[in-house]
Coordinates of C-alpha atoms and ligand atoms in Angstrom, one line a residue:
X1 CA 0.0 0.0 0.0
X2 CA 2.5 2.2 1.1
X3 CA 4.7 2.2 -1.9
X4 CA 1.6 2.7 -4.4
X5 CA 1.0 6.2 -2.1
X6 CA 4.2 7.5 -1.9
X7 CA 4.8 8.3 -5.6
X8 CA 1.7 9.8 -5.7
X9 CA 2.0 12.5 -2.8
X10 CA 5.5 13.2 -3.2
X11 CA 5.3 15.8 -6.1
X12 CA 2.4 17.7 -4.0
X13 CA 4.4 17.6 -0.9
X14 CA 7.7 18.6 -2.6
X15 CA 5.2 21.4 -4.3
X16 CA 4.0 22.9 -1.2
X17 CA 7.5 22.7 0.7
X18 CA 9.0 24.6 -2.6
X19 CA 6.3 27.2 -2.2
X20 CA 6.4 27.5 1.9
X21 CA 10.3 27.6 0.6
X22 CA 9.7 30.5 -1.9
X23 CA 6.8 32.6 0.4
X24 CA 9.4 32.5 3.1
X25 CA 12.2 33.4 0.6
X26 CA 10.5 36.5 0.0
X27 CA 9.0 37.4 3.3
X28 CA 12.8 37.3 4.1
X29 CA 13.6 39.7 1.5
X30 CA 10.7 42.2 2.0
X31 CA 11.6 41.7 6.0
X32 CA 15.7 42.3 5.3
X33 CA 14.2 45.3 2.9
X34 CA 12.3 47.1 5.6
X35 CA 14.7 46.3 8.6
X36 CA 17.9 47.7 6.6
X37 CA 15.4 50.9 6.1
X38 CA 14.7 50.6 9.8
X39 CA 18.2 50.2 10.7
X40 CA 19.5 53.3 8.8
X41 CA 16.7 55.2 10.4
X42 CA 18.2 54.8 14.0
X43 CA 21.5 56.0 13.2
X44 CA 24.1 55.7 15.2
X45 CA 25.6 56.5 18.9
X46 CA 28.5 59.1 19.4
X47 CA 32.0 57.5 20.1
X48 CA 35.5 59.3 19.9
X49 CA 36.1 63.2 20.2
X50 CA 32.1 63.4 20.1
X51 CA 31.5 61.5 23.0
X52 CA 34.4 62.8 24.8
X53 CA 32.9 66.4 24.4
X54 CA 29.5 65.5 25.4
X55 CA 31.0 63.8 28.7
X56 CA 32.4 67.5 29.8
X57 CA 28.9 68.7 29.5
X58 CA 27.5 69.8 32.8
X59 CA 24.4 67.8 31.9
X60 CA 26.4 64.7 31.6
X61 CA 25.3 62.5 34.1
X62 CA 27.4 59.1 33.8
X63 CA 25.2 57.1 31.7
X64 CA 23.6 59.8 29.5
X65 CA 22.1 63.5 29.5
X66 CA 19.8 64.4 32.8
X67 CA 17.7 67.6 33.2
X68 CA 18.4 69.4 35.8
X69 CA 14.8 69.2 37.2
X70 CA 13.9 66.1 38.3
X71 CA 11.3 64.0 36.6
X72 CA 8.4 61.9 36.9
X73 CA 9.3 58.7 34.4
X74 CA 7.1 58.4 32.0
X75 CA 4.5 55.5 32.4
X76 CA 4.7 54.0 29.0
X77 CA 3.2 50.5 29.2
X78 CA 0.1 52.3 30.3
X79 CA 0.2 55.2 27.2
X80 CA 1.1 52.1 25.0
X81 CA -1.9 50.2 26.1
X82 CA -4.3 53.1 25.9
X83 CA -2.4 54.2 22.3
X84 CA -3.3 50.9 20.7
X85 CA -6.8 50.8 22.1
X86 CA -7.6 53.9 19.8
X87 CA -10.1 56.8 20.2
X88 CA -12.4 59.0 19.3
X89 CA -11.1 61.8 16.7
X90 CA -7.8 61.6 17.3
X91 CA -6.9 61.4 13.5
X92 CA -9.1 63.6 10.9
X93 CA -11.9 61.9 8.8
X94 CA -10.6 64.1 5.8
X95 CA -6.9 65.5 5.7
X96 CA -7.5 69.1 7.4
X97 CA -7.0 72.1 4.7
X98 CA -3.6 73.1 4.1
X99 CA -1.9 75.9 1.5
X100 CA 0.0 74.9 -1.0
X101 CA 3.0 77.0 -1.2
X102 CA 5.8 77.6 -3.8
X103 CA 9.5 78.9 -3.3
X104 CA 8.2 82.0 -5.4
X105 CA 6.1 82.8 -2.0
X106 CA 9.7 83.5 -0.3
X107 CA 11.5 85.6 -3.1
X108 CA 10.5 89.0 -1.3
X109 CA 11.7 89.9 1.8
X110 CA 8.9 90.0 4.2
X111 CA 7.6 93.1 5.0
X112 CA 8.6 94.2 8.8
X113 CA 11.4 91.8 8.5
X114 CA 9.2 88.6 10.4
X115 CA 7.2 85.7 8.7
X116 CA 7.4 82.5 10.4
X117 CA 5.7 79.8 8.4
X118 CA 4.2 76.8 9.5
X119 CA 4.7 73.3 7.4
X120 CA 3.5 71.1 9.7
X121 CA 4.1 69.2 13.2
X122 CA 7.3 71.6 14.5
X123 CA 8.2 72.3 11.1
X124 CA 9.1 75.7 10.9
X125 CA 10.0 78.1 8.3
X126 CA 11.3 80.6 9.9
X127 CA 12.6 84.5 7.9
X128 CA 14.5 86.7 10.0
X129 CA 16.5 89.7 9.3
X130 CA 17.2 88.8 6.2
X131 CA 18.1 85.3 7.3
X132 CA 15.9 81.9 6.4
X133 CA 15.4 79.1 9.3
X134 CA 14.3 75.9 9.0
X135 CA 13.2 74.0 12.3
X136 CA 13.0 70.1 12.9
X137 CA 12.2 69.2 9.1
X138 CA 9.7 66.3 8.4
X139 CA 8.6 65.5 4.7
X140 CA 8.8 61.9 5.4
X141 CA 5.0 60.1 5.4
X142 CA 5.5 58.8 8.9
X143 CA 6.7 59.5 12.7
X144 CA 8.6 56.3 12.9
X145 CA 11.8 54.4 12.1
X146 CA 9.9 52.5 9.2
X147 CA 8.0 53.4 6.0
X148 CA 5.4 51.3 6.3
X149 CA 4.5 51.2 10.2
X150 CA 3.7 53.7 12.3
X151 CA 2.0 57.0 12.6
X152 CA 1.1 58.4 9.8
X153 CA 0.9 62.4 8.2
X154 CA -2.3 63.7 8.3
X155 CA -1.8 65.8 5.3
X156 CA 0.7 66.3 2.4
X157 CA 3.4 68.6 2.8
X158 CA 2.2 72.2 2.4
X159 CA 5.6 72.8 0.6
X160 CA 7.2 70.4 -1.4
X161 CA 11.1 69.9 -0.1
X162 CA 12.5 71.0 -3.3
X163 CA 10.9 74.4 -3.7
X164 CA 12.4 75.5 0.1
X165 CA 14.1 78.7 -0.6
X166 CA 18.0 79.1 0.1
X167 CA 18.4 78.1 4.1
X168 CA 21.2 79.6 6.4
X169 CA 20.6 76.5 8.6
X170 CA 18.6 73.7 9.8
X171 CA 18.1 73.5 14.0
X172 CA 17.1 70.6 15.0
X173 CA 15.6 70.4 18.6
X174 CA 16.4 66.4 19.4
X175 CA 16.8 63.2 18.2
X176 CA 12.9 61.9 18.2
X177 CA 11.5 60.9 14.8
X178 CA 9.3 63.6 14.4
X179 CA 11.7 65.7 14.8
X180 CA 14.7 64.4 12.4
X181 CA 13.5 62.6 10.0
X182 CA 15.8 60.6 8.0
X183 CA 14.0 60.6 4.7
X184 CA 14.4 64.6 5.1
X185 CA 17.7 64.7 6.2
X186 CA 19.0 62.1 2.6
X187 CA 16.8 64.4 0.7
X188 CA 18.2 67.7 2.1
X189 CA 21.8 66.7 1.5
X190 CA 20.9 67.8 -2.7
X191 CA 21.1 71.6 -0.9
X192 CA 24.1 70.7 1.3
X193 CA 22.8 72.7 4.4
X194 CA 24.2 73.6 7.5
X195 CA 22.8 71.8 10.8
X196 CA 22.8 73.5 14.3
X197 CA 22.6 70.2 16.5
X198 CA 22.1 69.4 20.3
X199 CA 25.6 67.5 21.5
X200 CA 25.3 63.9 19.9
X201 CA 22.5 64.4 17.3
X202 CA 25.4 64.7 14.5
X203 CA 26.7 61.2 14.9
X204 CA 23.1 60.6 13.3
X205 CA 23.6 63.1 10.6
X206 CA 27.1 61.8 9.7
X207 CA 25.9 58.4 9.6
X208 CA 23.3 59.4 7.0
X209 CA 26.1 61.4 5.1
X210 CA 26.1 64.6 5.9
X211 CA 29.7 66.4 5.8
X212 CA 30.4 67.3 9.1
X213 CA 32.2 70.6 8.0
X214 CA 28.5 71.3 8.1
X215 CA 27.3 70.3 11.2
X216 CA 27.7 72.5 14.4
X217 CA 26.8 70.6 17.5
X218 CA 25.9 72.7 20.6
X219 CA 25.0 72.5 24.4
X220 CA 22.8 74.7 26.5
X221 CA 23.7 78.6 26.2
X222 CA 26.1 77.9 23.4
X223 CA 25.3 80.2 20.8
X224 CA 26.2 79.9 16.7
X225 CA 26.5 83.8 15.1
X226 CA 26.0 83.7 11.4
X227 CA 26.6 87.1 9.6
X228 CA 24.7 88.6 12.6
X229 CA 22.5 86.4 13.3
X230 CA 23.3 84.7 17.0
X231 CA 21.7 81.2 17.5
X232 CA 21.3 79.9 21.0
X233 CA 20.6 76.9 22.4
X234 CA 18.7 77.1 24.8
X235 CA 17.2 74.3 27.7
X236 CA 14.5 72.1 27.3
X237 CA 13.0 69.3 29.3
X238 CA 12.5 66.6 27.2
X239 CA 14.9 63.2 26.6
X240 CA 15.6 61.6 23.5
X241 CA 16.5 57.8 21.8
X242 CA 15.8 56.1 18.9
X243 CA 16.1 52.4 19.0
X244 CA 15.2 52.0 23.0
X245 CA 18.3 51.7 23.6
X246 CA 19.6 54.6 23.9
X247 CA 17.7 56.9 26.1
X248 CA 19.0 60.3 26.6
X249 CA 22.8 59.4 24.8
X250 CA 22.0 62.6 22.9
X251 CA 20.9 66.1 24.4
X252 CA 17.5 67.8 23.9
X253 CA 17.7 71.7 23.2
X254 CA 15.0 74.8 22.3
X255 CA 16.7 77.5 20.2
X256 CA 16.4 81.2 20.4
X257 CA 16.8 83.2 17.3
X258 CA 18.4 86.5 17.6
X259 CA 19.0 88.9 14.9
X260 CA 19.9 92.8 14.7
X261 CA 15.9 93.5 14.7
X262 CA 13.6 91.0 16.0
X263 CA 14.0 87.6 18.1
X264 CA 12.1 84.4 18.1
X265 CA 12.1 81.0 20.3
X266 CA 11.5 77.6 19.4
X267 CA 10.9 75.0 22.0
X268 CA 11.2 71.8 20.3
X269 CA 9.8 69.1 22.5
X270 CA 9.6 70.2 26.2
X271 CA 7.6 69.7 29.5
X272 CA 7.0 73.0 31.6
X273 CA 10.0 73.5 33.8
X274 CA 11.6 76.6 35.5
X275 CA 14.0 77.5 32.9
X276 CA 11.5 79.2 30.8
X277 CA 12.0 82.8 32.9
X278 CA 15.3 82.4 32.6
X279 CA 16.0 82.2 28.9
X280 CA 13.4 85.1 29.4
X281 CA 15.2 87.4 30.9
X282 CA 18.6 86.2 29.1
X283 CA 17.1 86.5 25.7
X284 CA 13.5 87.7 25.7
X285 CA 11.6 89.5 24.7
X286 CA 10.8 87.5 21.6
X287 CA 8.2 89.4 19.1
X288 CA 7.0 85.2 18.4
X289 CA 7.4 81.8 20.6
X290 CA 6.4 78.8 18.9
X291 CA 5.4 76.4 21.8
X292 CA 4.3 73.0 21.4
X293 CA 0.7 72.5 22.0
X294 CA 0.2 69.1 21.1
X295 CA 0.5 64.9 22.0
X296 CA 0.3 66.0 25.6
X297 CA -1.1 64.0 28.3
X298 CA -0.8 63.3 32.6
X299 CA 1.0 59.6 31.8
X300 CA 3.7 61.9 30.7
X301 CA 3.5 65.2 32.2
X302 CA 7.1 66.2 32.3
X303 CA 7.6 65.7 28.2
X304 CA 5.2 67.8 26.4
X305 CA 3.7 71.2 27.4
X306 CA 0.1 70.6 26.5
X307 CA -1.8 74.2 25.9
X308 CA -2.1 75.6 29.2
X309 CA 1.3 75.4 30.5
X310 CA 2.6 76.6 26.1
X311 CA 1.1 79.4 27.4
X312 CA 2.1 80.1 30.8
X313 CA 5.4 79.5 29.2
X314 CA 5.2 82.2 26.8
X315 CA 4.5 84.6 29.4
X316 CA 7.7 83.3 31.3
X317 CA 9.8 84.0 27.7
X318 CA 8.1 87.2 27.6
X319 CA 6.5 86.6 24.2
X320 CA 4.7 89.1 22.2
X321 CA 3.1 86.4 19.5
X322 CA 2.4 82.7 20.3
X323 CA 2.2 80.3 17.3
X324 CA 1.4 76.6 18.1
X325 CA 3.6 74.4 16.9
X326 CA 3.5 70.0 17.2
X327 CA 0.3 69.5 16.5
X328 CA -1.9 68.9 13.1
X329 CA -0.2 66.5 11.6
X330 CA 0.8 63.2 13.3
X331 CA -1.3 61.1 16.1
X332 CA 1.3 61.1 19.1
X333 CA -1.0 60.8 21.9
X334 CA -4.4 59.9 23.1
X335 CA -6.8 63.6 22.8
X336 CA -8.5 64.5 20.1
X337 CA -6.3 66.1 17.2
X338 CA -8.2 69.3 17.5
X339 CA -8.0 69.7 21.4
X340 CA -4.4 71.2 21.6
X341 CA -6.2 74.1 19.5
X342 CA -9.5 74.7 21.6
X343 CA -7.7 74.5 24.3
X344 CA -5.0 77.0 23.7
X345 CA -8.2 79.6 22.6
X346 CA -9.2 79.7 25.7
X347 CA -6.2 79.7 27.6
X348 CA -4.9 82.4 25.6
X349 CA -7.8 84.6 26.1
X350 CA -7.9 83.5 29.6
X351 CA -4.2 85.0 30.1
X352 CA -4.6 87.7 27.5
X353 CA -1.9 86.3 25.3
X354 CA -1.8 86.8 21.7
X355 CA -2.0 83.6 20.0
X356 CA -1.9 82.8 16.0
X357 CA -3.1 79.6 15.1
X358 CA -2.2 78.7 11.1
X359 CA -3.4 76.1 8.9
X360 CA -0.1 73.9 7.8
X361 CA 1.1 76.1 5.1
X362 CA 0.1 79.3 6.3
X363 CA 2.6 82.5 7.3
X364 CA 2.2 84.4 10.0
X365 CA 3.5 88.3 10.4
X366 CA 4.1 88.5 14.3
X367 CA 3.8 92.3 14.0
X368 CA 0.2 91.7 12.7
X369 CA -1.3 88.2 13.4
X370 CA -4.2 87.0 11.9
X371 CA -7.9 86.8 13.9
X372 CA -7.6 83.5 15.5
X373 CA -10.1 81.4 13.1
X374 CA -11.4 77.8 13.4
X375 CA -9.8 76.4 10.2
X376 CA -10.6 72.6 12.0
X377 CA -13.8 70.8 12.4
X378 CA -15.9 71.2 16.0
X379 CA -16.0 67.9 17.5
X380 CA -16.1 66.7 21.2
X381 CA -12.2 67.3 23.1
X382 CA -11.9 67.1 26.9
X383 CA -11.3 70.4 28.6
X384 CA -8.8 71.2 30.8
X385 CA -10.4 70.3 33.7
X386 CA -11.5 67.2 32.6
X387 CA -7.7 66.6 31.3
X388 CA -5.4 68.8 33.3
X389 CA -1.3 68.5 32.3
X390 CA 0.5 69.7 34.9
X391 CA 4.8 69.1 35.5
X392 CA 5.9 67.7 38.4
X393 CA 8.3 69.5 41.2
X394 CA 7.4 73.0 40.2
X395 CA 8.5 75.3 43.2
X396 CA 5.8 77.7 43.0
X397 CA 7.2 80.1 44.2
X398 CA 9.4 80.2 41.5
X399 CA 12.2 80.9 44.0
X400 CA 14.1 77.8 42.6
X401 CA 14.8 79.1 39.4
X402 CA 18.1 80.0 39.3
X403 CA 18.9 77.1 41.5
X404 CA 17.4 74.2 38.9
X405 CA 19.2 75.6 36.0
X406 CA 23.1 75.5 37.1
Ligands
ZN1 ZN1 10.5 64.3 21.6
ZN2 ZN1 7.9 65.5 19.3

């Protein structure tokens, strides 16, 4: 019986083991594909001179950076949990309205000397004194290490990478994916620009090919001056990693903007911490702070801002102008992707701070912002009562500032 069978099942079993053999042949390759895309995305960790440097930084602390005001961890098993359990409105039912711009949009000067553009998440285009910024840069499609998982751009980019006019520099807040994004950065390399970098973050950049002749990396209250222009970096509370294993092996910075006539501040990714007052009465005033408003939430309250504290931190930078920045465009946290916005309306008029809140695409004059307009749709968000974000070992009587910074 047995030797009747076998010739018979042979050629189906020898069939199905040569296409098991070929599907995992090409899972393989897809998988290799994706991971060497995945792998180039994390970059690399600072070794050599680099590493030496970043040792003597007073924010050294042994193992990695630390901030000099404690924190409360992070709890990320339950943010992950709640993250993959979805909810209500966090991403938008249609992309929101953007407009389109063109490099032709940047030829003239603008007028006053001030535009400060938003493309998106904590992209910033930023004209000053003659001078053009460009802020954490993200054209790629998603917030993540890969090309195919993880969250995605809610709309296209406002202005296509190419038609960016000529840049003095790039300043990059931190090492986060939504911050430096390594599709950008290849793509950038065709205009050769020059990077202002937090100690560390240009062990990334060099590992993706940028010449380091054009990288200047920097730690707190180092400042840059380019024809006139001084560049500062300035302190943050935030932390930084790519691959999970390498928490805070690079430093987290905000930048302040300085040239002959007006002065701006960028805040990257930050929690509300003392050191606000201080860069603004070192710095300040600033005619425009752009504050991150967005993926905000208790779980992590010493990471992100969230709307309320954006603006009692503008008030501590002395800030003429708010614009919102981190928000719009990627789903990094669990409200609804129109509550940093509503939110910040009312704190603003609550405080009597003068808030402009563009669509991605739109410029803003700080010298005259527009009417603060609801460009997004109205849907339910959670107030700030409901949702409070508040850091944690705030002195409030603000005695400890000077103390928590050195
Ligand atoms: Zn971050
Ligand atoms: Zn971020």
């Amino acid at each position: 019986m047995s030797e009747t069978k076998t010739p018979a099942t042979r050629p189906w079993r020898r069939r199905i083991l040569r296409g098991l053999g070929a599907l995992c042949g090409a899972l393989l390759l897809v998988g290799g594909v994706l991971l060497a895309d995945a792998w180039n995305a994390m970059g690399t960790s600072a070794d050599g001179a680099r590493l030496e440097r970043m040792k003597e930084s007073p924010r050294w602390g042994g193992e990695g950076f630390v901030n000099p005001m404690p924190m409360v961890e992070p709890e990320l098993m339950e943010a992950t949990a709640r993250w993959l359990e979805g909810g209500d409105h966090r991403t938008p039912e249609s992309p929101p309205p953007i407009e389109r711009r063109a490099r032709a949009d940047f030829e003239a000067a603008p007028e006053g000397g001030l535009r400060i553009t938003w493309l998106g998440h904590s992209t910033m285009l930023v004209e000053l004194d003659g001078h053009t910024l460009l802020t954490d840069p993200i054209w790629g499609e998603r917030s993540s290490p890969s090309s195919w998982l993880g969250p995605k751009r809610f709309h296209a980019p406002p202005l296509p990478l190419e038609e960016l006019p000529e840049l003095t520099a790039v300043l990059i807040s931190h090492d986060h994916y939504d911050h430096l994004d390594t599709p950008t950065i290849e793509a950038l390399e065709a205009r050769a620009p020059r990077y202002l970098v937090p100690l560390g973050v240009g062990a990334h950049l060099e590992y993706w090919g940028v010449d380091p002749a054009r990288i200047t990396e920097v730690d707190w209250w180092d400042e840059v001056e380019i024809d006139g222009l001084r560049l500062v970096s300035t302190p943050a509370r935030h932390f930084s990693g790519r691959t999970g294993f390498d928490k805070d092996a690079t430093l987290w910075t905000s930048w302040a903007m300085i040239g002959p006539e007006h002065r701006v501040y960028f805040c990257g990714d930050t929690g509300y911490f003392h050191g606000f007052r201080e860069i603004g009465e070192r710095l300040g005033p600033f005619d425009a702070t752009m504050l991150e408003v967005g993926a905000y939430n208790q779980l992590w309250r010493d990471v992100h801002l969230g709307p309320e504290q954006a603006v009692r931190a503008h008030g501590d930078l002395r800030g003429e102008v708010m614009l919102p920045v981190h928000w719009g465009t990627f789903d990094l946290a669990l409200h609804a992707w129109t509550e940093p916005p509503e939110r910040l309306r009312l704190a603003a008029e609550r405080e009597g701070v003068r808030v402009a809140i563009p669509r991605p695409g739109q410029s803003v004059l700080p010298s005259s912002p527009p009417d603060v307009a609801r460009w997004w749709p109205t849907q339910p968000v959670q107030t700030a009562d409901e949702a409070p974000v508040v850091a944690s070992h705030l002195d409030e009587r603000a005695l400890g500032a000077a103390a928590v910074m050195h």
